[in-house]
């Protein structure tokens, strides 16, 4: 069973206890009894946050005093043993830090407000101080606590940075600004790749499919974050025809493609083409079919003709059955029979070129017979959810580091891995910020 502190330790919390009793007295007052419940909530939220901040500050002060007492006791023991050297910390470069100074302070912006951390410094000439107390607390290099950094990640990846700052200030006070949130998010994403490389995949049977699907989604970027070819094309083109919208065929020249990969397990499910699409016009392929097929249909049918839907279904069924060459031949025959104009033939020409270019990827008959998935809905949904819902917010323009960090963290959260990732990230931070500075490392203690 864990022991409790002494009465002397409790004295360090006298300020917090006094504040708590003052809050209790205020809740017992007649004026408070006349408050509505929303007024009570606001009172408890604001004063309660201050109480938590005082408790955190008092605890940090207690740890500082305990560290000073421990160092003083060690110094007295060394003197009694007639040892000339007191406590020594050796840094990663082999330099011994023999001079100890207490009372060094640093600010810490926490989820309950700003506090001050006081600790002892182990000093040596010509090199940076060592702070063992910082390692025990696993403090970050900046002034923002890891709890506040996590809050910034959660808020920033689901909405704009302005909204993230507003949300943090509502629950934590005025402890962070927009530019700081942007930097915190970038720093928080640095261990995502290492986290997934260290994960052990769950076992599965040999029959289970490993499905990999890739797609891309354009992200509006700041000029310096564009790929060189895009930046050159935008500079050569100059301004667009219209000031408020793009003309037909124009590109904005301000986007960079984000590549999204969806990797998942799937059990084989043997299907027939008619399980995917029917002549009645229902099915996934009809709802999300390739655009070229529909453009071809409108080249051969009048606008709004219900027969166009059945025509598209017939063409798609033929492709699913593996009859691509017959489909291309039939398209050309129908185009000649309809005696279309050059403008009307554009849709059919586009479709035939598209199918011929993709013919190596259209083995749908074999895929359906083997039970493999053929739809792209998973990765298309991932592009919409991971990329478009956040990075394509109206008016947003991204730098490369910020966009990459937000996408990685959105993927972590969507996978349900935020908590294990954050534990891993804090372990890596402790190693980078603290253990790497000591010759023998400095293990994180509970």
PDB file of N, CA and C in Angstrom, residues 125-189:
ATOM      1  N   UNK A 125      31.355  23.833 -16.443  1.00  0.00           N
ATOM      2  CA  UNK A 125      31.757  24.914 -17.322  1.00  0.00           C
ATOM      3  C   UNK A 125      31.725  24.531 -18.794  1.00  0.00           C
ATOM      4  N   UNK A 126      31.199  25.446 -19.619  1.00  0.00           N
ATOM      5  CA  UNK A 126      31.224  25.241 -21.058  1.00  0.00           C
ATOM      6  C   UNK A 126      30.212  24.266 -21.609  1.00  0.00           C
ATOM      7  N   UNK A 127      29.239  23.856 -20.819  1.00  0.00           N
ATOM      8  CA  UNK A 127      28.223  22.919 -21.311  1.00  0.00           C
ATOM      9  C   UNK A 127      26.881  23.217 -20.658  1.00  0.00           C
ATOM     10  N   UNK A 128      25.813  22.737 -21.261  1.00  0.00           N
ATOM     11  CA  UNK A 128      24.465  23.015 -20.755  1.00  0.00           C
ATOM     12  C   UNK A 128      24.213  22.288 -19.443  1.00  0.00           C
ATOM     13  N   UNK A 129      23.384  22.890 -18.601  1.00  0.00           N
ATOM     14  CA  UNK A 129      23.053  22.292 -17.311  1.00  0.00           C
ATOM     15  C   UNK A 129      22.268  20.993 -17.487  1.00  0.00           C
ATOM     16  N   UNK A 130      22.382  20.138 -16.479  1.00  0.00           N
ATOM     17  CA  UNK A 130      21.557  18.932 -16.398  1.00  0.00           C
ATOM     18  C   UNK A 130      20.518  19.129 -15.303  1.00  0.00           C
ATOM     19  N   UNK A 131      19.294  18.718 -15.584  1.00  0.00           N
ATOM     20  CA  UNK A 131      18.195  18.846 -14.626  1.00  0.00           C
ATOM     21  C   UNK A 131      17.533  17.479 -14.433  1.00  0.00           C
ATOM     22  N   UNK A 132      18.000  16.687 -13.476  1.00  0.00           N
ATOM     23  CA  UNK A 132      17.391  15.369 -13.247  1.00  0.00           C
ATOM     24  C   UNK A 132      15.898  15.449 -12.933  1.00  0.00           C
ATOM     25  N   UNK A 133      15.465  16.523 -12.272  1.00  0.00           N
ATOM     26  CA  UNK A 133      14.040  16.657 -11.958  1.00  0.00           C
ATOM     27  C   UNK A 133      13.210  16.785 -13.230  1.00  0.00           C
ATOM     28  N   UNK A 134      13.761  17.437 -14.246  1.00  0.00           N
ATOM     29  CA  UNK A 134      13.053  17.535 -15.523  1.00  0.00           C
ATOM     30  C   UNK A 134      12.850  16.154 -16.135  1.00  0.00           C
ATOM     31  N   UNK A 135      13.869  15.299 -15.983  1.00  0.00           N
ATOM     32  CA  UNK A 135      13.752  13.940 -16.518  1.00  0.00           C
ATOM     33  C   UNK A 135      12.709  13.142 -15.751  1.00  0.00           C
ATOM     34  N   UNK A 136      12.675  13.315 -14.428  1.00  0.00           N
ATOM     35  CA  UNK A 136      11.672  12.582 -13.642  1.00  0.00           C
ATOM     36  C   UNK A 136      10.261  13.034 -13.996  1.00  0.00           C
ATOM     37  N   UNK A 137      10.098  14.314 -14.282  1.00  0.00           N
ATOM     38  CA  UNK A 137       8.787  14.833 -14.684  1.00  0.00           C
ATOM     39  C   UNK A 137       8.511  14.625 -16.174  1.00  0.00           C
ATOM     40  N   UNK A 138       9.544  14.233 -16.920  1.00  0.00           N
ATOM     41  CA  UNK A 138       9.453  14.103 -18.383  1.00  0.00           C
ATOM     42  C   UNK A 138       8.920  15.391 -19.008  1.00  0.00           C
ATOM     43  N   UNK A 139       9.532  16.509 -18.618  1.00  0.00           N
ATOM     44  CA  UNK A 139       9.131  17.794 -19.180  1.00  0.00           C
ATOM     45  C   UNK A 139       9.600  17.899 -20.623  1.00  0.00           C
ATOM     46  N   UNK A 140       8.845  18.611 -21.412  1.00  0.00           N
ATOM     47  CA  UNK A 140       9.202  18.810 -22.815  1.00  0.00           C
ATOM     48  C   UNK A 140      10.221  19.935 -22.935  1.00  0.00           C
ATOM     49  N   UNK A 141      10.724  20.132 -24.142  1.00  0.00           N
ATOM     50  CA  UNK A 141      11.715  21.185 -24.345  1.00  0.00           C
ATOM     51  C   UNK A 141      11.084  22.571 -24.289  1.00  0.00           C
ATOM     52  N   UNK A 142       9.844  22.706 -24.702  1.00  0.00           N
ATOM     53  CA  UNK A 142       9.159  23.993 -24.670  1.00  0.00           C
ATOM     54  C   UNK A 142       8.412  24.198 -23.375  1.00  0.00           C
ATOM     55  N   UNK A 143       7.594  25.238 -23.341  1.00  0.00           N
ATOM     56  CA  UNK A 143       6.880  25.569 -22.116  1.00  0.00           C
ATOM     57  C   UNK A 143       5.532  24.871 -22.007  1.00  0.00           C
ATOM     58  N   UNK A 144       5.070  24.199 -23.047  1.00  0.00           N
ATOM     59  CA  UNK A 144       3.754  23.572 -23.026  1.00  0.00           C
ATOM     60  C   UNK A 144       3.854  22.127 -22.558  1.00  0.00           C
ATOM     61  N   UNK A 145       2.989  21.762 -21.634  1.00  0.00           N
ATOM     62  CA  UNK A 145       2.998  20.414 -21.080  1.00  0.00           C
ATOM     63  C   UNK A 145       2.555  19.396 -22.121  1.00  0.00           C
ATOM     64  N   UNK A 146       2.863  18.130 -21.855  1.00  0.00           N
ATOM     65  CA  UNK A 146       2.438  17.080 -22.780  1.00  0.00           C
ATOM     66  C   UNK A 146       0.922  16.944 -22.794  1.00  0.00           C
ATOM     67  N   UNK A 147       0.276  17.194 -21.663  1.00  0.00           N
ATOM     68  CA  UNK A 147      -1.182  17.152 -21.644  1.00  0.00           C
ATOM     69  C   UNK A 147      -1.789  18.218 -22.533  1.00  0.00           C
ATOM     70  N   UNK A 148      -1.187  19.399 -22.523  1.00  0.00           N
ATOM     71  CA  UNK A 148      -1.669  20.484 -23.381  1.00  0.00           C
ATOM     72  C   UNK A 148      -1.377  20.179 -24.849  1.00  0.00           C
ATOM     73  N   UNK A 149      -0.249  19.555 -25.121  1.00  0.00           N
ATOM     74  CA  UNK A 149       0.089  19.173 -26.489  1.00  0.00           C
ATOM     75  C   UNK A 149      -0.920  18.160 -27.028  1.00  0.00           C
ATOM     76  N   UNK A 150      -1.289  17.209 -26.192  1.00  0.00           N
ATOM     77  CA  UNK A 150      -2.282  16.217 -26.621  1.00  0.00           C
ATOM     78  C   UNK A 150      -3.622  16.880 -26.897  1.00  0.00           C
ATOM     79  N   UNK A 151      -4.004  17.828 -26.045  1.00  0.00           N
ATOM     80  CA  UNK A 151      -5.254  18.557 -26.263  1.00  0.00           C
ATOM     81  C   UNK A 151      -5.189  19.329 -27.590  1.00  0.00           C
ATOM     82  N   UNK A 152      -4.040  19.903 -27.887  1.00  0.00           N
ATOM     83  CA  UNK A 152      -3.879  20.634 -29.147  1.00  0.00           C
ATOM     84  C   UNK A 152      -4.030  19.705 -30.345  1.00  0.00           C
ATOM     85  N   UNK A 153      -3.481  18.502 -30.238  1.00  0.00           N
ATOM     86  CA  UNK A 153      -3.601  17.530 -31.328  1.00  0.00           C
ATOM     87  C   UNK A 153      -5.054  17.164 -31.567  1.00  0.00           C
ATOM     88  N   UNK A 154      -5.763  16.822 -30.503  1.00  0.00           N
ATOM     89  CA  UNK A 154      -7.156  16.385 -30.632  1.00  0.00           C
ATOM     90  C   UNK A 154      -8.010  17.468 -31.275  1.00  0.00           C
ATOM     91  N   UNK A 155      -7.803  18.711 -30.861  1.00  0.00           N
ATOM     92  CA  UNK A 155      -8.632  19.799 -31.379  1.00  0.00           C
ATOM     93  C   UNK A 155      -8.216  20.227 -32.781  1.00  0.00           C
ATOM     94  N   UNK A 156      -6.908  20.240 -33.054  1.00  0.00           N
ATOM     95  CA  UNK A 156      -6.430  20.785 -34.331  1.00  0.00           C
ATOM     96  C   UNK A 156      -6.680  19.853 -35.505  1.00  0.00           C
ATOM     97  N   UNK A 157      -6.717  18.547 -35.273  1.00  0.00           N
ATOM     98  CA  UNK A 157      -6.885  17.639 -36.407  1.00  0.00           C
ATOM     99  C   UNK A 157      -8.346  17.500 -36.822  1.00  0.00           C
ATOM    100  N   UNK A 158      -9.274  18.011 -36.026  1.00  0.00           N
ATOM    101  CA  UNK A 158     -10.679  17.879 -36.412  1.00  0.00           C
ATOM    102  C   UNK A 158     -11.315  19.196 -36.851  1.00  0.00           C
ATOM    103  N   UNK A 159     -10.614  20.289 -36.724  1.00  0.00           N
ATOM    104  CA  UNK A 159     -11.141  21.586 -37.142  1.00  0.00           C
ATOM    105  C   UNK A 159     -10.001  22.546 -37.403  1.00  0.00           C
ATOM    106  N   UNK A 160     -10.322  23.776 -37.694  1.00  0.00           N
ATOM    107  CA  UNK A 160      -9.296  24.770 -38.002  1.00  0.00           C
ATOM    108  C   UNK A 160      -8.452  25.063 -36.768  1.00  0.00           C
ATOM    109  N   UNK A 161      -7.275  25.634 -36.993  1.00  0.00           N
ATOM    110  CA  UNK A 161      -6.402  25.994 -35.880  1.00  0.00           C
ATOM    111  C   UNK A 161      -7.037  27.083 -35.021  1.00  0.00           C
ATOM    112  N   UNK A 162      -7.776  27.983 -35.630  1.00  0.00           N
ATOM    113  CA  UNK A 162      -8.477  29.002 -34.844  1.00  0.00           C
ATOM    114  C   UNK A 162      -9.498  28.357 -33.910  1.00  0.00           C
ATOM    115  N   UNK A 163     -10.237  27.379 -34.422  1.00  0.00           N
ATOM    116  CA  UNK A 163     -11.204  26.675 -33.581  1.00  0.00           C
ATOM    117  C   UNK A 163     -10.500  25.895 -32.478  1.00  0.00           C
ATOM    118  N   UNK A 164      -9.329  25.342 -32.789  1.00  0.00           N
ATOM    119  CA  UNK A 164      -8.576  24.594 -31.781  1.00  0.00           C
ATOM    120  C   UNK A 164      -8.148  25.504 -30.639  1.00  0.00           C
ATOM    121  N   UNK A 165      -7.640  26.690 -30.984  1.00  0.00           N
ATOM    122  CA  UNK A 165      -7.232  27.647 -29.944  1.00  0.00           C
ATOM    123  C   UNK A 165      -8.424  28.036 -29.079  1.00  0.00           C
ATOM    124  N   UNK A 166      -9.565  28.293 -29.709  1.00  0.00           N
ATOM    125  CA  UNK A 166     -10.763  28.675 -28.960  1.00  0.00           C
ATOM    126  C   UNK A 166     -11.202  27.560 -28.025  1.00  0.00           C
ATOM    127  N   UNK A 167     -11.159  26.306 -28.497  1.00  0.00           N
ATOM    128  CA  UNK A 167     -11.571  25.175 -27.667  1.00  0.00           C
ATOM    129  C   UNK A 167     -10.632  24.993 -26.481  1.00  0.00           C
ATOM    130  N   UNK A 168      -9.331  25.141 -26.712  1.00  0.00           N
ATOM    131  CA  UNK A 168      -8.360  24.990 -25.627  1.00  0.00           C
ATOM    132  C   UNK A 168      -8.531  26.094 -24.595  1.00  0.00           C
ATOM    133  N   UNK A 169      -8.766  27.303 -25.051  1.00  0.00           N
ATOM    134  CA  UNK A 169      -8.932  28.413 -24.110  1.00  0.00           C
ATOM    135  C   UNK A 169     -10.194  28.256 -23.279  1.00  0.00           C
ATOM    136  N   UNK A 170     -11.230  27.647 -23.845  1.00  0.00           N
ATOM    137  CA  UNK A 170     -12.459  27.443 -23.073  1.00  0.00           C
ATOM    138  C   UNK A 170     -12.243  26.494 -21.905  1.00  0.00           C
ATOM    139  N   UNK A 171     -11.398  25.493 -22.088  1.00  0.00           N
ATOM    140  CA  UNK A 171     -11.240  24.494 -21.025  1.00  0.00           C
ATOM    141  C   UNK A 171      -9.932  24.623 -20.252  1.00  0.00           C
ATOM    142  N   UNK A 172      -8.956  25.347 -20.797  1.00  0.00           N
ATOM    143  CA  UNK A 172      -7.647  25.428 -20.144  1.00  0.00           C
ATOM    144  C   UNK A 172      -7.201  26.853 -19.840  1.00  0.00           C
ATOM    145  N   UNK A 173      -7.933  27.846 -20.310  1.00  0.00           N
ATOM    146  CA  UNK A 173      -7.501  29.223 -20.130  1.00  0.00           C
ATOM    147  C   UNK A 173      -6.620  29.673 -21.281  1.00  0.00           C
ATOM    148  N   UNK A 174      -6.089  30.869 -21.166  1.00  0.00           N
ATOM    149  CA  UNK A 174      -5.277  31.467 -22.227  1.00  0.00           C
ATOM    150  C   UNK A 174      -3.836  30.977 -22.112  1.00  0.00           C
ATOM    151  N   UNK A 175      -3.596  29.748 -22.575  1.00  0.00           N
ATOM    152  CA  UNK A 175      -2.284  29.129 -22.401  1.00  0.00           C
ATOM    153  C   UNK A 175      -1.561  28.865 -23.718  1.00  0.00           C
ATOM    154  N   UNK A 176      -2.212  29.117 -24.863  1.00  0.00           N
ATOM    155  CA  UNK A 176      -1.578  28.795 -26.135  1.00  0.00           C
ATOM    156  C   UNK A 176      -2.163  29.685 -27.228  1.00  0.00           C
ATOM    157  N   UNK A 177      -1.334  29.980 -28.238  1.00  0.00           N
ATOM    158  CA  UNK A 177      -1.757  30.791 -29.381  1.00  0.00           C
ATOM    159  C   UNK A 177      -1.765  29.934 -30.646  1.00  0.00           C
ATOM    160  N   UNK A 178      -2.298  30.496 -31.725  1.00  0.00           N
ATOM    161  CA  UNK A 178      -2.485  29.725 -32.959  1.00  0.00           C
ATOM    162  C   UNK A 178      -1.167  29.196 -33.509  1.00  0.00           C
ATOM    163  N   UNK A 179      -0.163  30.049 -33.643  1.00  0.00           N
ATOM    164  CA  UNK A 179       1.111  29.609 -34.206  1.00  0.00           C
ATOM    165  C   UNK A 179       1.744  28.519 -33.337  1.00  0.00           C
ATOM    166  N   UNK A 180       1.555  28.625 -32.031  1.00  0.00           N
ATOM    167  CA  UNK A 180       2.085  27.600 -31.137  1.00  0.00           C
ATOM    168  C   UNK A 180       1.376  26.267 -31.337  1.00  0.00           C
ATOM    169  N   UNK A 181       0.055  26.301 -31.535  1.00  0.00           N
ATOM    170  CA  UNK A 181      -0.694  25.066 -31.792  1.00  0.00           C
ATOM    171  C   UNK A 181      -0.180  24.398 -33.063  1.00  0.00           C
ATOM    172  N   UNK A 182       0.080  25.180 -34.091  1.00  0.00           N
ATOM    173  CA  UNK A 182       0.594  24.623 -35.347  1.00  0.00           C
ATOM    174  C   UNK A 182       1.924  23.908 -35.110  1.00  0.00           C
ATOM    175  N   UNK A 183       2.818  24.531 -34.337  1.00  0.00           N
ATOM    176  CA  UNK A 183       4.113  23.907 -34.070  1.00  0.00           C
ATOM    177  C   UNK A 183       3.967  22.667 -33.188  1.00  0.00           C
ATOM    178  N   UNK A 184       3.057  22.709 -32.220  1.00  0.00           N
ATOM    179  CA  UNK A 184       2.852  21.557 -31.344  1.00  0.00           C
ATOM    180  C   UNK A 184       2.349  20.350 -32.128  1.00  0.00           C
ATOM    181  N   UNK A 185       1.461  20.586 -33.086  1.00  0.00           N
ATOM    182  CA  UNK A 185       0.923  19.486 -33.895  1.00  0.00           C
ATOM    183  C   UNK A 185       2.028  18.861 -34.744  1.00  0.00           C
ATOM    184  N   UNK A 186       2.874  19.682 -35.334  1.00  0.00           N
ATOM    185  CA  UNK A 186       3.980  19.159 -36.142  1.00  0.00           C
ATOM    186  C   UNK A 186       4.911  18.315 -35.282  1.00  0.00           C
ATOM    187  N   UNK A 187       5.235  18.803 -34.087  1.00  0.00           N
ATOM    188  CA  UNK A 187       6.118  18.052 -33.192  1.00  0.00           C
ATOM    189  C   UNK A 187       5.473  16.753 -32.725  1.00  0.00           C
ATOM    190  N   UNK A 188       4.163  16.771 -32.522  1.00  0.00           N
ATOM    191  CA  UNK A 188       3.471  15.587 -32.008  1.00  0.00           C
ATOM    192  C   UNK A 188       3.422  14.459 -33.020  1.00  0.00           C
ATOM    193  N   UNK A 189       3.584  14.763 -34.299  1.00  0.00           N
ATOM    194  CA  UNK A 189       3.465  13.735 -35.344  1.00  0.00           C
ATOM    195  C   UNK A 189       4.797  13.088 -35.697  1.00  0.00           C
TER     196      UNK A 189
END
